[in-house]
């Protein structure tokens, strides 16, 4: 998620960093700040040299402005160059049991901020950490009203905004400094300066156990993929795509029945102890608790429309008896 230009300056910085790294240093690339950004980490360097004195993670606006005024703070790009043996030594020293713990922690926190082998090289390239919609907006082309637009949109009296559409028409009237992101299963509307707070929305979705927090509209599986094309309180409609010569697990569901309609290809269906062949346009019903399996026996993609009915439609309502991919 780094936006870097031009390539030639990036290569120059890499070559300089290689020389520093040869003197047994881990080199991080520092970006001279141009504004008091609160979404970036900062590096404080020692006077008259580029040895790192301190790391600060995402300060508040007042502190970020203070860092900007002082002049000896740089944005932490999160790009590192180092000798392999040195970084292994530092991991052994500061994060020996990291793998065993499988802890969710950045390399910065685990090693870089603790090591005394860190040197910072001021970058000569243009850089943006495209970690928020606001930073993405800054890297994109603008129209005459300073808007970045993608997709089917109609704008009236709208300025300084990021409008990204996917499948539906987006109409905006009288907006300024707004982010609108439309996807197949959700729409985000936010003040552009608050776009980093989308993490809070994700946390709320998880607390409320919303499907969107755990499952997208399209989901990849080792046998192919499925797409949710409609759902309600007691039904869900999917388009299932199975790759040639692959099959789903032999499975059952306690809370739902399923109706399958083949729209492309040739399917073999296992229902309890029986097998059936279905061609395009043919349908099949799977009762609750019945053992069943869907298989693509053709040479082209198998496409099936699945309609689920039941009092619970979660993906965890599944018992697998056989699986080609060793899933439980």
PDB file of C-alpha atoms in Angstrom:
ATOM      1  CA  UNK A   1       0.000   0.000   0.000  1.00  0.00           C
ATOM      2  CA  UNK A   2       2.854   2.388  -0.826  1.00  0.00           C
ATOM      3  CA  UNK A   3       2.625   4.970  -3.610  1.00  0.00           C
ATOM      4  CA  UNK A   4       6.153   5.894  -4.748  1.00  0.00           C
ATOM      5  CA  UNK A   5       7.375   8.164  -7.549  1.00  0.00           C
ATOM      6  CA  UNK A   6       9.598   8.407  -9.484  1.00  0.00           C
ATOM      7  CA  UNK A   7      11.116   4.948  -9.796  1.00  0.00           C
ATOM      8  CA  UNK A   8      14.581   6.361 -10.472  1.00  0.00           C
ATOM      9  CA  UNK A   9      14.732   8.164  -7.107  1.00  0.00           C
ATOM     10  CA  UNK A  10      13.507   5.058  -5.302  1.00  0.00           C
ATOM     11  CA  UNK A  11      16.336   3.045  -6.895  1.00  0.00           C
ATOM     12  CA  UNK A  12      18.869   5.705  -5.850  1.00  0.00           C
ATOM     13  CA  UNK A  13      17.629   5.541  -2.248  1.00  0.00           C
ATOM     14  CA  UNK A  14      17.831   1.749  -2.257  1.00  0.00           C
ATOM     15  CA  UNK A  15      21.430   1.852  -3.474  1.00  0.00           C
ATOM     16  CA  UNK A  16      22.387   4.353  -0.748  1.00  0.00           C
ATOM     17  CA  UNK A  17      20.652   2.237   1.891  1.00  0.00           C
ATOM     18  CA  UNK A  18      22.566  -0.861   0.740  1.00  0.00           C
ATOM     19  CA  UNK A  19      25.858   0.867   1.537  1.00  0.00           C
ATOM     20  CA  UNK A  20      24.639   1.849   5.020  1.00  0.00           C
ATOM     21  CA  UNK A  21      23.301  -1.650   5.665  1.00  0.00           C
ATOM     22  CA  UNK A  22      26.743  -3.122   4.913  1.00  0.00           C
ATOM     23  CA  UNK A  23      28.015  -1.441   8.097  1.00  0.00           C
ATOM     24  CA  UNK A  24      25.709  -3.728  10.130  1.00  0.00           C
ATOM     25  CA  UNK A  25      22.640  -1.493  10.200  1.00  0.00           C
ATOM     26  CA  UNK A  26      18.923  -1.898   9.643  1.00  0.00           C
ATOM     27  CA  UNK A  27      17.990   1.015   7.402  1.00  0.00           C
ATOM     28  CA  UNK A  28      14.569   2.631   7.448  1.00  0.00           C
ATOM     29  CA  UNK A  29      13.498   5.244   4.937  1.00  0.00           C
ATOM     30  CA  UNK A  30      12.313   8.487   6.526  1.00  0.00           C
ATOM     31  CA  UNK A  31       9.936  10.823   4.711  1.00  0.00           C
ATOM     32  CA  UNK A  32      10.228  14.549   5.342  1.00  0.00           C
ATOM     33  CA  UNK A  33       6.767  15.553   6.621  1.00  0.00           C
ATOM     34  CA  UNK A  34       4.829  18.178   4.716  1.00  0.00           C
ATOM     35  CA  UNK A  35       1.806  18.320   7.025  1.00  0.00           C
ATOM     36  CA  UNK A  36       0.855  17.268  10.592  1.00  0.00           C
ATOM     37  CA  UNK A  37      -0.425  13.795   9.719  1.00  0.00           C
ATOM     38  CA  UNK A  38      -1.888  11.790  12.605  1.00  0.00           C
ATOM     39  CA  UNK A  39      -2.136   8.529  10.674  1.00  0.00           C
ATOM     40  CA  UNK A  40       1.619   7.982  10.298  1.00  0.00           C
ATOM     41  CA  UNK A  41       4.313   6.871  12.713  1.00  0.00           C
ATOM     42  CA  UNK A  42       7.199   9.314  13.282  1.00  0.00           C
ATOM     43  CA  UNK A  43      10.961   8.862  13.639  1.00  0.00           C
ATOM     44  CA  UNK A  44      13.052  11.269  15.688  1.00  0.00           C
ATOM     45  CA  UNK A  45      16.676  11.461  14.593  1.00  0.00           C
ATOM     46  CA  UNK A  46      19.690  12.451  16.666  1.00  0.00           C
ATOM     47  CA  UNK A  47      21.237  15.909  16.054  1.00  0.00           C
ATOM     48  CA  UNK A  48      23.649  16.147  13.100  1.00  0.00           C
ATOM     49  CA  UNK A  49      23.229  12.488  12.137  1.00  0.00           C
ATOM     50  CA  UNK A  50      20.632  10.030  11.019  1.00  0.00           C
ATOM     51  CA  UNK A  51      20.798   7.562  13.867  1.00  0.00           C
ATOM     52  CA  UNK A  52      17.305   6.937  15.197  1.00  0.00           C
ATOM     53  CA  UNK A  53      16.597   8.325  18.655  1.00  0.00           C
ATOM     54  CA  UNK A  54      12.900   7.543  19.057  1.00  0.00           C
ATOM     55  CA  UNK A  55       9.814   6.116  17.343  1.00  0.00           C
ATOM     56  CA  UNK A  56       6.365   7.626  17.952  1.00  0.00           C
ATOM     57  CA  UNK A  57       3.229   5.847  16.763  1.00  0.00           C
ATOM     58  CA  UNK A  58       0.411   7.996  15.292  1.00  0.00           C
ATOM     59  CA  UNK A  59       0.464  11.131  17.472  1.00  0.00           C
ATOM     60  CA  UNK A  60      -2.473  13.486  18.044  1.00  0.00           C
ATOM     61  CA  UNK A  61      -2.765  16.612  15.908  1.00  0.00           C
ATOM     62  CA  UNK A  62      -1.039  18.936  18.402  1.00  0.00           C
ATOM     63  CA  UNK A  63       1.944  16.604  18.770  1.00  0.00           C
ATOM     64  CA  UNK A  64       2.159  16.041  15.008  1.00  0.00           C
ATOM     65  CA  UNK A  65       2.253  19.811  14.455  1.00  0.00           C
ATOM     66  CA  UNK A  66       5.020  20.077  17.068  1.00  0.00           C
ATOM     67  CA  UNK A  67       7.020  17.377  15.270  1.00  0.00           C
ATOM     68  CA  UNK A  68       6.592  19.246  11.985  1.00  0.00           C
ATOM     69  CA  UNK A  69       7.836  22.510  13.521  1.00  0.00           C
ATOM     70  CA  UNK A  70      10.914  20.930  15.139  1.00  0.00           C
ATOM     71  CA  UNK A  71      12.292  19.593  11.862  1.00  0.00           C
ATOM     72  CA  UNK A  72      14.099  16.526  13.220  1.00  0.00           C
ATOM     73  CA  UNK A  73      11.100  14.202  12.880  1.00  0.00           C
ATOM     74  CA  UNK A  74      10.325  12.136   9.799  1.00  0.00           C
ATOM     75  CA  UNK A  75       7.389   9.994   8.775  1.00  0.00           C
ATOM     76  CA  UNK A  76       8.116   6.288   9.171  1.00  0.00           C
ATOM     77  CA  UNK A  77       7.588   4.791   5.708  1.00  0.00           C
ATOM     78  CA  UNK A  78       7.658   1.231   7.059  1.00  0.00           C
ATOM     79  CA  UNK A  79      10.199   0.279   4.374  1.00  0.00           C
ATOM     80  CA  UNK A  80      13.323  -1.429   5.699  1.00  0.00           C
ATOM     81  CA  UNK A  81      16.543  -2.709   4.167  1.00  0.00           C
ATOM     82  CA  UNK A  82      18.896  -4.936   6.150  1.00  0.00           C
ATOM     83  CA  UNK A  83      21.399  -7.795   6.023  1.00  0.00           C
ATOM     84  CA  UNK A  84      19.541 -11.067   6.524  1.00  0.00           C
ATOM     85  CA  UNK A  85      21.880 -12.279   9.265  1.00  0.00           C
ATOM     86  CA  UNK A  86      21.400  -9.029  11.209  1.00  0.00           C
ATOM     87  CA  UNK A  87      17.595  -9.089  11.171  1.00  0.00           C
ATOM     88  CA  UNK A  88      17.682 -12.765  12.233  1.00  0.00           C
ATOM     89  CA  UNK A  89      19.942 -11.854  15.143  1.00  0.00           C
ATOM     90  CA  UNK A  90      17.591  -9.051  16.188  1.00  0.00           C
ATOM     91  CA  UNK A  91      14.561 -11.332  16.033  1.00  0.00           C
ATOM     92  CA  UNK A  92      16.417 -13.871  18.142  1.00  0.00           C
ATOM     93  CA  UNK A  93      17.263 -11.120  20.624  1.00  0.00           C
ATOM     94  CA  UNK A  94      13.962  -9.252  20.880  1.00  0.00           C
ATOM     95  CA  UNK A  95      11.215 -11.579  19.593  1.00  0.00           C
ATOM     96  CA  UNK A  96      12.499 -15.109  19.977  1.00  0.00           C
ATOM     97  CA  UNK A  97       9.123 -16.695  20.688  1.00  0.00           C
ATOM     98  CA  UNK A  98       7.086 -14.604  18.239  1.00  0.00           C
ATOM     99  CA  UNK A  99       6.261 -17.524  15.948  1.00  0.00           C
ATOM    100  CA  UNK A 100       5.187 -19.771  18.800  1.00  0.00           C
ATOM    101  CA  UNK A 101       2.873 -17.075  20.149  1.00  0.00           C
ATOM    102  CA  UNK A 102       1.524 -16.257  16.664  1.00  0.00           C
ATOM    103  CA  UNK A 103       1.074 -12.748  18.021  1.00  0.00           C
ATOM    104  CA  UNK A 104      -0.432 -10.037  15.825  1.00  0.00           C
ATOM    105  CA  UNK A 105       2.366  -7.482  15.972  1.00  0.00           C
ATOM    106  CA  UNK A 106       4.225  -5.388  13.411  1.00  0.00           C
ATOM    107  CA  UNK A 107       7.938  -5.791  12.738  1.00  0.00           C
ATOM    108  CA  UNK A 108       8.319  -2.229  14.057  1.00  0.00           C
ATOM    109  CA  UNK A 109       6.959  -3.138  17.485  1.00  0.00           C
ATOM    110  CA  UNK A 110       8.559  -6.570  17.659  1.00  0.00           C
ATOM    111  CA  UNK A 111      12.112  -5.621  16.652  1.00  0.00           C
ATOM    112  CA  UNK A 112      12.789  -2.290  14.947  1.00  0.00           C
ATOM    113  CA  UNK A 113      11.852   0.011  17.840  1.00  0.00           C
ATOM    114  CA  UNK A 114      13.974  -2.051  20.264  1.00  0.00           C
ATOM    115  CA  UNK A 115      17.098  -2.438  18.161  1.00  0.00           C
ATOM    116  CA  UNK A 116      20.183  -0.217  18.531  1.00  0.00           C
ATOM    117  CA  UNK A 117      21.216  -1.022  14.953  1.00  0.00           C
ATOM    118  CA  UNK A 118      18.722   1.316  13.270  1.00  0.00           C
ATOM    119  CA  UNK A 119      19.793   4.045  10.855  1.00  0.00           C
ATOM    120  CA  UNK A 120      17.448   6.327   8.937  1.00  0.00           C
ATOM    121  CA  UNK A 121      17.983   7.469   5.357  1.00  0.00           C
ATOM    122  CA  UNK A 122      15.990  10.536   4.245  1.00  0.00           C
ATOM    123  CA  UNK A 123      14.078   9.481   1.131  1.00  0.00           C
ATOM    124  CA  UNK A 124      14.464  11.488  -2.062  1.00  0.00           C
ATOM    125  CA  UNK A 125      11.380   9.935  -3.640  1.00  0.00           C
ATOM    126  CA  UNK A 126       7.747  10.986  -3.290  1.00  0.00           C
ATOM    127  CA  UNK A 127       5.880   8.663  -0.946  1.00  0.00           C
ATOM    128  CA  UNK A 128       2.399   8.078   0.378  1.00  0.00           C
ATOM    129  CA  UNK A 129       1.194   5.328   2.675  1.00  0.00           C
ATOM    130  CA  UNK A 130      -2.109   4.568   0.997  1.00  0.00           C
ATOM    131  CA  UNK A 131      -3.545   3.401   4.299  1.00  0.00           C
ATOM    132  CA  UNK A 132      -6.655   5.564   4.309  1.00  0.00           C
ATOM    133  CA  UNK A 133      -9.116   6.885   1.776  1.00  0.00           C
ATOM    134  CA  UNK A 134      -7.776  10.378   2.353  1.00  0.00           C
ATOM    135  CA  UNK A 135      -4.229   9.355   1.460  1.00  0.00           C
ATOM    136  CA  UNK A 136      -5.573   7.493  -1.595  1.00  0.00           C
ATOM    137  CA  UNK A 137      -7.397  10.683  -2.636  1.00  0.00           C
ATOM    138  CA  UNK A 138      -4.158  12.664  -2.482  1.00  0.00           C
ATOM    139  CA  UNK A 139      -2.490  10.361  -5.022  1.00  0.00           C
ATOM    140  CA  UNK A 140      -5.293  10.526  -7.602  1.00  0.00           C
ATOM    141  CA  UNK A 141      -6.192  12.871 -10.457  1.00  0.00           C
ATOM    142  CA  UNK A 142      -8.823  15.554  -9.701  1.00  0.00           C
ATOM    143  CA  UNK A 143     -11.514  17.250 -11.744  1.00  0.00           C
ATOM    144  CA  UNK A 144     -12.042  21.026 -11.902  1.00  0.00           C
ATOM    145  CA  UNK A 145     -13.782  20.932  -8.495  1.00  0.00           C
ATOM    146  CA  UNK A 146     -10.943  18.972  -6.893  1.00  0.00           C
ATOM    147  CA  UNK A 147     -12.967  15.753  -6.817  1.00  0.00           C
ATOM    148  CA  UNK A 148     -11.637  12.260  -7.488  1.00  0.00           C
ATOM    149  CA  UNK A 149     -14.396  10.284  -9.203  1.00  0.00           C
ATOM    150  CA  UNK A 150     -14.729   6.674 -10.323  1.00  0.00           C
ATOM    151  CA  UNK A 151     -17.861   4.924 -11.522  1.00  0.00           C
ATOM    152  CA  UNK A 152     -21.362   6.061 -12.445  1.00  0.00           C
ATOM    153  CA  UNK A 153     -21.806   9.439 -10.703  1.00  0.00           C
ATOM    154  CA  UNK A 154     -23.741  12.689 -10.975  1.00  0.00           C
ATOM    155  CA  UNK A 155     -22.374  15.598  -8.926  1.00  0.00           C
ATOM    156  CA  UNK A 156     -23.842  19.049  -8.283  1.00  0.00           C
ATOM    157  CA  UNK A 157     -22.067  21.661  -6.174  1.00  0.00           C
ATOM    158  CA  UNK A 158     -19.684  19.039  -4.777  1.00  0.00           C
ATOM    159  CA  UNK A 159     -16.044  19.863  -4.017  1.00  0.00           C
ATOM    160  CA  UNK A 160     -12.851  18.332  -2.584  1.00  0.00           C
ATOM    161  CA  UNK A 161     -14.423  14.872  -2.376  1.00  0.00           C
ATOM    162  CA  UNK A 162     -13.623  11.248  -3.162  1.00  0.00           C
ATOM    163  CA  UNK A 163     -16.491   9.410  -4.875  1.00  0.00           C
ATOM    164  CA  UNK A 164     -15.878   5.764  -5.829  1.00  0.00           C
ATOM    165  CA  UNK A 165     -18.727   3.748  -7.308  1.00  0.00           C
ATOM    166  CA  UNK A 166     -18.836   0.081  -8.173  1.00  0.00           C
ATOM    167  CA  UNK A 167     -22.220  -0.937  -9.558  1.00  0.00           C
ATOM    168  CA  UNK A 168     -24.835   1.662  -8.630  1.00  0.00           C
ATOM    169  CA  UNK A 169     -25.420   5.293  -9.556  1.00  0.00           C
ATOM    170  CA  UNK A 170     -24.102   7.744  -6.943  1.00  0.00           C
ATOM    171  CA  UNK A 171     -25.676  11.219  -6.863  1.00  0.00           C
ATOM    172  CA  UNK A 172     -24.144  13.946  -4.664  1.00  0.00           C
ATOM    173  CA  UNK A 173     -25.520  17.441  -4.023  1.00  0.00           C
ATOM    174  CA  UNK A 174     -23.952  20.211  -1.963  1.00  0.00           C
ATOM    175  CA  UNK A 175     -21.111  18.165  -0.466  1.00  0.00           C
ATOM    176  CA  UNK A 176     -17.589  19.224   0.472  1.00  0.00           C
ATOM    177  CA  UNK A 177     -14.647  17.181   1.765  1.00  0.00           C
ATOM    178  CA  UNK A 178     -16.659  13.931   1.730  1.00  0.00           C
ATOM    179  CA  UNK A 179     -15.699  10.320   1.028  1.00  0.00           C
ATOM    180  CA  UNK A 180     -18.303   8.041  -0.586  1.00  0.00           C
ATOM    181  CA  UNK A 181     -17.276   4.430  -1.288  1.00  0.00           C
ATOM    182  CA  UNK A 182     -19.900   2.139  -2.808  1.00  0.00           C
ATOM    183  CA  UNK A 183     -19.346  -1.621  -3.007  1.00  0.00           C
ATOM    184  CA  UNK A 184     -21.694  -4.493  -3.702  1.00  0.00           C
ATOM    185  CA  UNK A 185     -22.645  -5.047  -0.067  1.00  0.00           C
ATOM    186  CA  UNK A 186     -22.009  -1.714   1.689  1.00  0.00           C
ATOM    187  CA  UNK A 187     -21.727   2.062   1.268  1.00  0.00           C
ATOM    188  CA  UNK A 188     -19.328   4.209   3.290  1.00  0.00           C
ATOM    189  CA  UNK A 189     -20.074   7.927   3.708  1.00  0.00           C
ATOM    190  CA  UNK A 190     -17.594   9.905   5.813  1.00  0.00           C
ATOM    191  CA  UNK A 191     -15.884  13.230   6.242  1.00  0.00           C
ATOM    192  CA  UNK A 192     -12.667  12.837   4.272  1.00  0.00           C
ATOM    193  CA  UNK A 193     -10.586  13.821   7.294  1.00  0.00           C
ATOM    194  CA  UNK A 194     -12.179  11.023   9.354  1.00  0.00           C
ATOM    195  CA  UNK A 195     -11.717   8.246   6.801  1.00  0.00           C
ATOM    196  CA  UNK A 196      -9.112   6.469   8.952  1.00  0.00           C
ATOM    197  CA  UNK A 197     -11.811   5.872  11.571  1.00  0.00           C
ATOM    198  CA  UNK A 198     -13.393   3.245   9.327  1.00  0.00           C
ATOM    199  CA  UNK A 199     -11.674   0.749  11.661  1.00  0.00           C
ATOM    200  CA  UNK A 200     -14.210   1.765  14.315  1.00  0.00           C
ATOM    201  CA  UNK A 201     -17.023   0.790  11.960  1.00  0.00           C
ATOM    202  CA  UNK A 202     -15.405  -2.615  11.446  1.00  0.00           C
ATOM    203  CA  UNK A 203     -15.169  -3.071  15.221  1.00  0.00           C
ATOM    204  CA  UNK A 204     -18.877  -2.223  15.570  1.00  0.00           C
ATOM    205  CA  UNK A 205     -19.772  -4.694  12.810  1.00  0.00           C
ATOM    206  CA  UNK A 206     -17.852  -7.403  14.631  1.00  0.00           C
ATOM    207  CA  UNK A 207     -19.499  -6.585  17.966  1.00  0.00           C
ATOM    208  CA  UNK A 208     -22.920  -6.801  16.315  1.00  0.00           C
ATOM    209  CA  UNK A 209     -21.899 -10.034  14.550  1.00  0.00           C
ATOM    210  CA  UNK A 210     -22.803  -8.576  11.166  1.00  0.00           C
ATOM    211  CA  UNK A 211     -22.100 -10.846   8.189  1.00  0.00           C
ATOM    212  CA  UNK A 212     -20.235  -8.038   6.411  1.00  0.00           C
ATOM    213  CA  UNK A 213     -17.512  -8.132   9.083  1.00  0.00           C
ATOM    214  CA  UNK A 214     -16.566 -11.708   8.239  1.00  0.00           C
ATOM    215  CA  UNK A 215     -17.751 -12.453   4.728  1.00  0.00           C
ATOM    216  CA  UNK A 216     -17.653 -10.550   1.458  1.00  0.00           C
ATOM    217  CA  UNK A 217     -20.092 -10.819  -1.409  1.00  0.00           C
ATOM    218  CA  UNK A 218     -17.627 -13.085  -3.226  1.00  0.00           C
ATOM    219  CA  UNK A 219     -15.825 -15.804  -1.327  1.00  0.00           C
ATOM    220  CA  UNK A 220     -13.027 -17.963  -2.700  1.00  0.00           C
ATOM    221  CA  UNK A 221     -12.890 -21.654  -1.898  1.00  0.00           C
ATOM    222  CA  UNK A 222     -10.340 -24.324  -2.935  1.00  0.00           C
ATOM    223  CA  UNK A 223     -12.922 -25.776  -5.323  1.00  0.00           C
ATOM    224  CA  UNK A 224     -13.969 -22.406  -6.826  1.00  0.00           C
ATOM    225  CA  UNK A 225     -16.049 -19.567  -5.387  1.00  0.00           C
ATOM    226  CA  UNK A 226     -19.500 -18.393  -4.448  1.00  0.00           C
ATOM    227  CA  UNK A 227     -21.282 -15.047  -4.603  1.00  0.00           C
ATOM    228  CA  UNK A 228     -24.237 -13.936  -2.493  1.00  0.00           C
ATOM    229  CA  UNK A 229     -26.755 -12.399  -4.893  1.00  0.00           C
ATOM    230  CA  UNK A 230     -29.698 -12.003  -2.504  1.00  0.00           C
ATOM    231  CA  UNK A 231     -30.741 -12.692   1.074  1.00  0.00           C
ATOM    232  CA  UNK A 232     -33.499 -12.137   3.609  1.00  0.00           C
ATOM    233  CA  UNK A 233     -34.521 -13.256   7.088  1.00  0.00           C
ATOM    234  CA  UNK A 234     -34.976 -16.928   6.198  1.00  0.00           C
ATOM    235  CA  UNK A 235     -33.420 -17.287   2.735  1.00  0.00           C
ATOM    236  CA  UNK A 236     -30.129 -16.734   0.942  1.00  0.00           C
ATOM    237  CA  UNK A 237     -29.364 -16.951  -2.773  1.00  0.00           C
ATOM    238  CA  UNK A 238     -25.875 -17.788  -4.027  1.00  0.00           C
ATOM    239  CA  UNK A 239     -24.184 -18.252  -7.381  1.00  0.00           C
ATOM    240  CA  UNK A 240     -21.748 -21.141  -6.964  1.00  0.00           C
ATOM    241  CA  UNK A 241     -18.857 -21.657  -9.407  1.00  0.00           C
ATOM    242  CA  UNK A 242     -17.003 -24.989  -9.311  1.00  0.00           C
ATOM    243  CA  UNK A 243     -13.791 -25.474 -11.277  1.00  0.00           C
ATOM    244  CA  UNK A 244     -13.538 -28.440 -13.695  1.00  0.00           C
ATOM    245  CA  UNK A 245     -12.970 -31.830 -12.034  1.00  0.00           C
ATOM    246  CA  UNK A 246     -13.346 -30.383  -8.526  1.00  0.00           C
ATOM    247  CA  UNK A 247     -16.012 -31.010  -5.923  1.00  0.00           C
ATOM    248  CA  UNK A 248     -17.314 -29.671  -2.630  1.00  0.00           C
ATOM    249  CA  UNK A 249     -17.107 -31.687   0.568  1.00  0.00           C
ATOM    250  CA  UNK A 250     -19.626 -34.376   1.415  1.00  0.00           C
ATOM    251  CA  UNK A 251     -21.635 -32.407   3.965  1.00  0.00           C
ATOM    252  CA  UNK A 252     -24.929 -31.775   5.703  1.00  0.00           C
ATOM    253  CA  UNK A 253     -26.740 -28.826   7.325  1.00  0.00           C
ATOM    254  CA  UNK A 254     -28.933 -28.943  10.408  1.00  0.00           C
ATOM    255  CA  UNK A 255     -30.894 -25.731   9.864  1.00  0.00           C
ATOM    256  CA  UNK A 256     -31.381 -25.277   6.135  1.00  0.00           C
ATOM    257  CA  UNK A 257     -32.501 -26.968   2.950  1.00  0.00           C
ATOM    258  CA  UNK A 258     -31.067 -26.085  -0.466  1.00  0.00           C
ATOM    259  CA  UNK A 259     -32.377 -25.923  -4.022  1.00  0.00           C
ATOM    260  CA  UNK A 260     -29.810 -26.114  -6.829  1.00  0.00           C
ATOM    261  CA  UNK A 261     -30.344 -25.051 -10.456  1.00  0.00           C
ATOM    262  CA  UNK A 262     -27.555 -25.644 -12.983  1.00  0.00           C
ATOM    263  CA  UNK A 263     -27.041 -22.637 -15.278  1.00  0.00           C
ATOM    264  CA  UNK A 264     -23.789 -23.788 -16.928  1.00  0.00           C
ATOM    265  CA  UNK A 265     -21.905 -27.055 -17.184  1.00  0.00           C
ATOM    266  CA  UNK A 266     -22.604 -30.557 -15.984  1.00  0.00           C
ATOM    267  CA  UNK A 267     -22.947 -31.545 -12.309  1.00  0.00           C
ATOM    268  CA  UNK A 268     -22.878 -34.771 -10.360  1.00  0.00           C
ATOM    269  CA  UNK A 269     -24.879 -34.601  -7.155  1.00  0.00           C
ATOM    270  CA  UNK A 270     -24.536 -37.018  -4.286  1.00  0.00           C
ATOM    271  CA  UNK A 271     -27.574 -37.262  -1.994  1.00  0.00           C
ATOM    272  CA  UNK A 272     -27.122 -39.734   0.842  1.00  0.00           C
ATOM    273  CA  UNK A 273     -26.301 -43.035  -0.971  1.00  0.00           C
ATOM    274  CA  UNK A 274     -27.473 -42.005  -4.460  1.00  0.00           C
ATOM    275  CA  UNK A 275     -25.870 -40.068  -7.335  1.00  0.00           C
ATOM    276  CA  UNK A 276     -27.568 -37.912  -9.978  1.00  0.00           C
ATOM    277  CA  UNK A 277     -26.380 -36.096 -13.118  1.00  0.00           C
ATOM    278  CA  UNK A 278     -27.731 -32.578 -13.771  1.00  0.00           C
ATOM    279  CA  UNK A 279     -27.398 -30.523 -16.955  1.00  0.00           C
ATOM    280  CA  UNK A 280     -28.087 -26.871 -17.715  1.00  0.00           C
ATOM    281  CA  UNK A 281     -31.623 -25.874 -16.722  1.00  0.00           C
ATOM    282  CA  UNK A 282     -32.206 -28.822 -14.382  1.00  0.00           C
ATOM    283  CA  UNK A 283     -32.901 -28.474 -10.647  1.00  0.00           C
ATOM    284  CA  UNK A 284     -32.422 -30.520  -7.485  1.00  0.00           C
ATOM    285  CA  UNK A 285     -33.629 -30.281  -3.876  1.00  0.00           C
ATOM    286  CA  UNK A 286     -31.428 -31.022  -0.810  1.00  0.00           C
ATOM    287  CA  UNK A 287     -33.431 -31.571   2.428  1.00  0.00           C
ATOM    288  CA  UNK A 288     -32.162 -30.548   5.856  1.00  0.00           C
ATOM    289  CA  UNK A 289     -29.681 -32.977   7.448  1.00  0.00           C
ATOM    290  CA  UNK A 290     -29.195 -34.920   4.185  1.00  0.00           C
ATOM    291  CA  UNK A 291     -25.632 -35.813   3.242  1.00  0.00           C
ATOM    292  CA  UNK A 292     -24.869 -34.205  -0.106  1.00  0.00           C
ATOM    293  CA  UNK A 293     -22.097 -33.161  -2.449  1.00  0.00           C
ATOM    294  CA  UNK A 294     -21.806 -31.059  -5.613  1.00  0.00           C
ATOM    295  CA  UNK A 295     -19.176 -32.023  -8.212  1.00  0.00           C
ATOM    296  CA  UNK A 296     -18.115 -30.603 -11.579  1.00  0.00           C
ATOM    297  CA  UNK A 297     -17.626 -33.562 -13.905  1.00  0.00           C
ATOM    298  CA  UNK A 298     -17.243 -31.385 -17.016  1.00  0.00           C
ATOM    299  CA  UNK A 299     -14.372 -29.502 -18.668  1.00  0.00           C
ATOM    300  CA  UNK A 300     -15.849 -26.013 -18.214  1.00  0.00           C
ATOM    301  CA  UNK A 301     -16.849 -24.058 -15.119  1.00  0.00           C
ATOM    302  CA  UNK A 302     -19.929 -25.399 -13.384  1.00  0.00           C
ATOM    303  CA  UNK A 303     -22.313 -22.595 -12.392  1.00  0.00           C
ATOM    304  CA  UNK A 304     -25.180 -23.280 -10.011  1.00  0.00           C
ATOM    305  CA  UNK A 305     -27.797 -21.035  -8.420  1.00  0.00           C
ATOM    306  CA  UNK A 306     -28.389 -22.132  -4.821  1.00  0.00           C
ATOM    307  CA  UNK A 307     -31.427 -21.040  -2.822  1.00  0.00           C
ATOM    308  CA  UNK A 308     -31.132 -21.719   0.914  1.00  0.00           C
ATOM    309  CA  UNK A 309     -34.169 -21.786   3.222  1.00  0.00           C
ATOM    310  CA  UNK A 310     -34.073 -22.147   6.988  1.00  0.00           C
ATOM    311  CA  UNK A 311     -34.096 -20.560  10.420  1.00  0.00           C
ATOM    312  CA  UNK A 312     -30.289 -20.173  10.470  1.00  0.00           C
ATOM    313  CA  UNK A 313     -28.134 -19.600   7.378  1.00  0.00           C
ATOM    314  CA  UNK A 314     -24.658 -19.132   8.836  1.00  0.00           C
ATOM    315  CA  UNK A 315     -21.655 -20.695   7.083  1.00  0.00           C
ATOM    316  CA  UNK A 316     -20.815 -22.560  10.302  1.00  0.00           C
ATOM    317  CA  UNK A 317     -23.938 -24.733   9.949  1.00  0.00           C
ATOM    318  CA  UNK A 318     -21.989 -27.489   8.226  1.00  0.00           C
ATOM    319  CA  UNK A 319     -20.841 -30.992   9.076  1.00  0.00           C
ATOM    320  CA  UNK A 320     -18.173 -32.398   6.740  1.00  0.00           C
ATOM    321  CA  UNK A 321     -17.804 -36.164   6.270  1.00  0.00           C
ATOM    322  CA  UNK A 322     -15.303 -36.194   3.388  1.00  0.00           C
ATOM    323  CA  UNK A 323     -13.239 -33.360   1.937  1.00  0.00           C
ATOM    324  CA  UNK A 324     -10.633 -33.318  -0.831  1.00  0.00           C
ATOM    325  CA  UNK A 325      -8.884 -30.348   0.833  1.00  0.00           C
ATOM    326  CA  UNK A 326      -8.657 -31.776   4.378  1.00  0.00           C
ATOM    327  CA  UNK A 327     -10.985 -29.184   5.884  1.00  0.00           C
ATOM    328  CA  UNK A 328     -12.819 -30.071   9.079  1.00  0.00           C
TER     329      UNK A 328
END
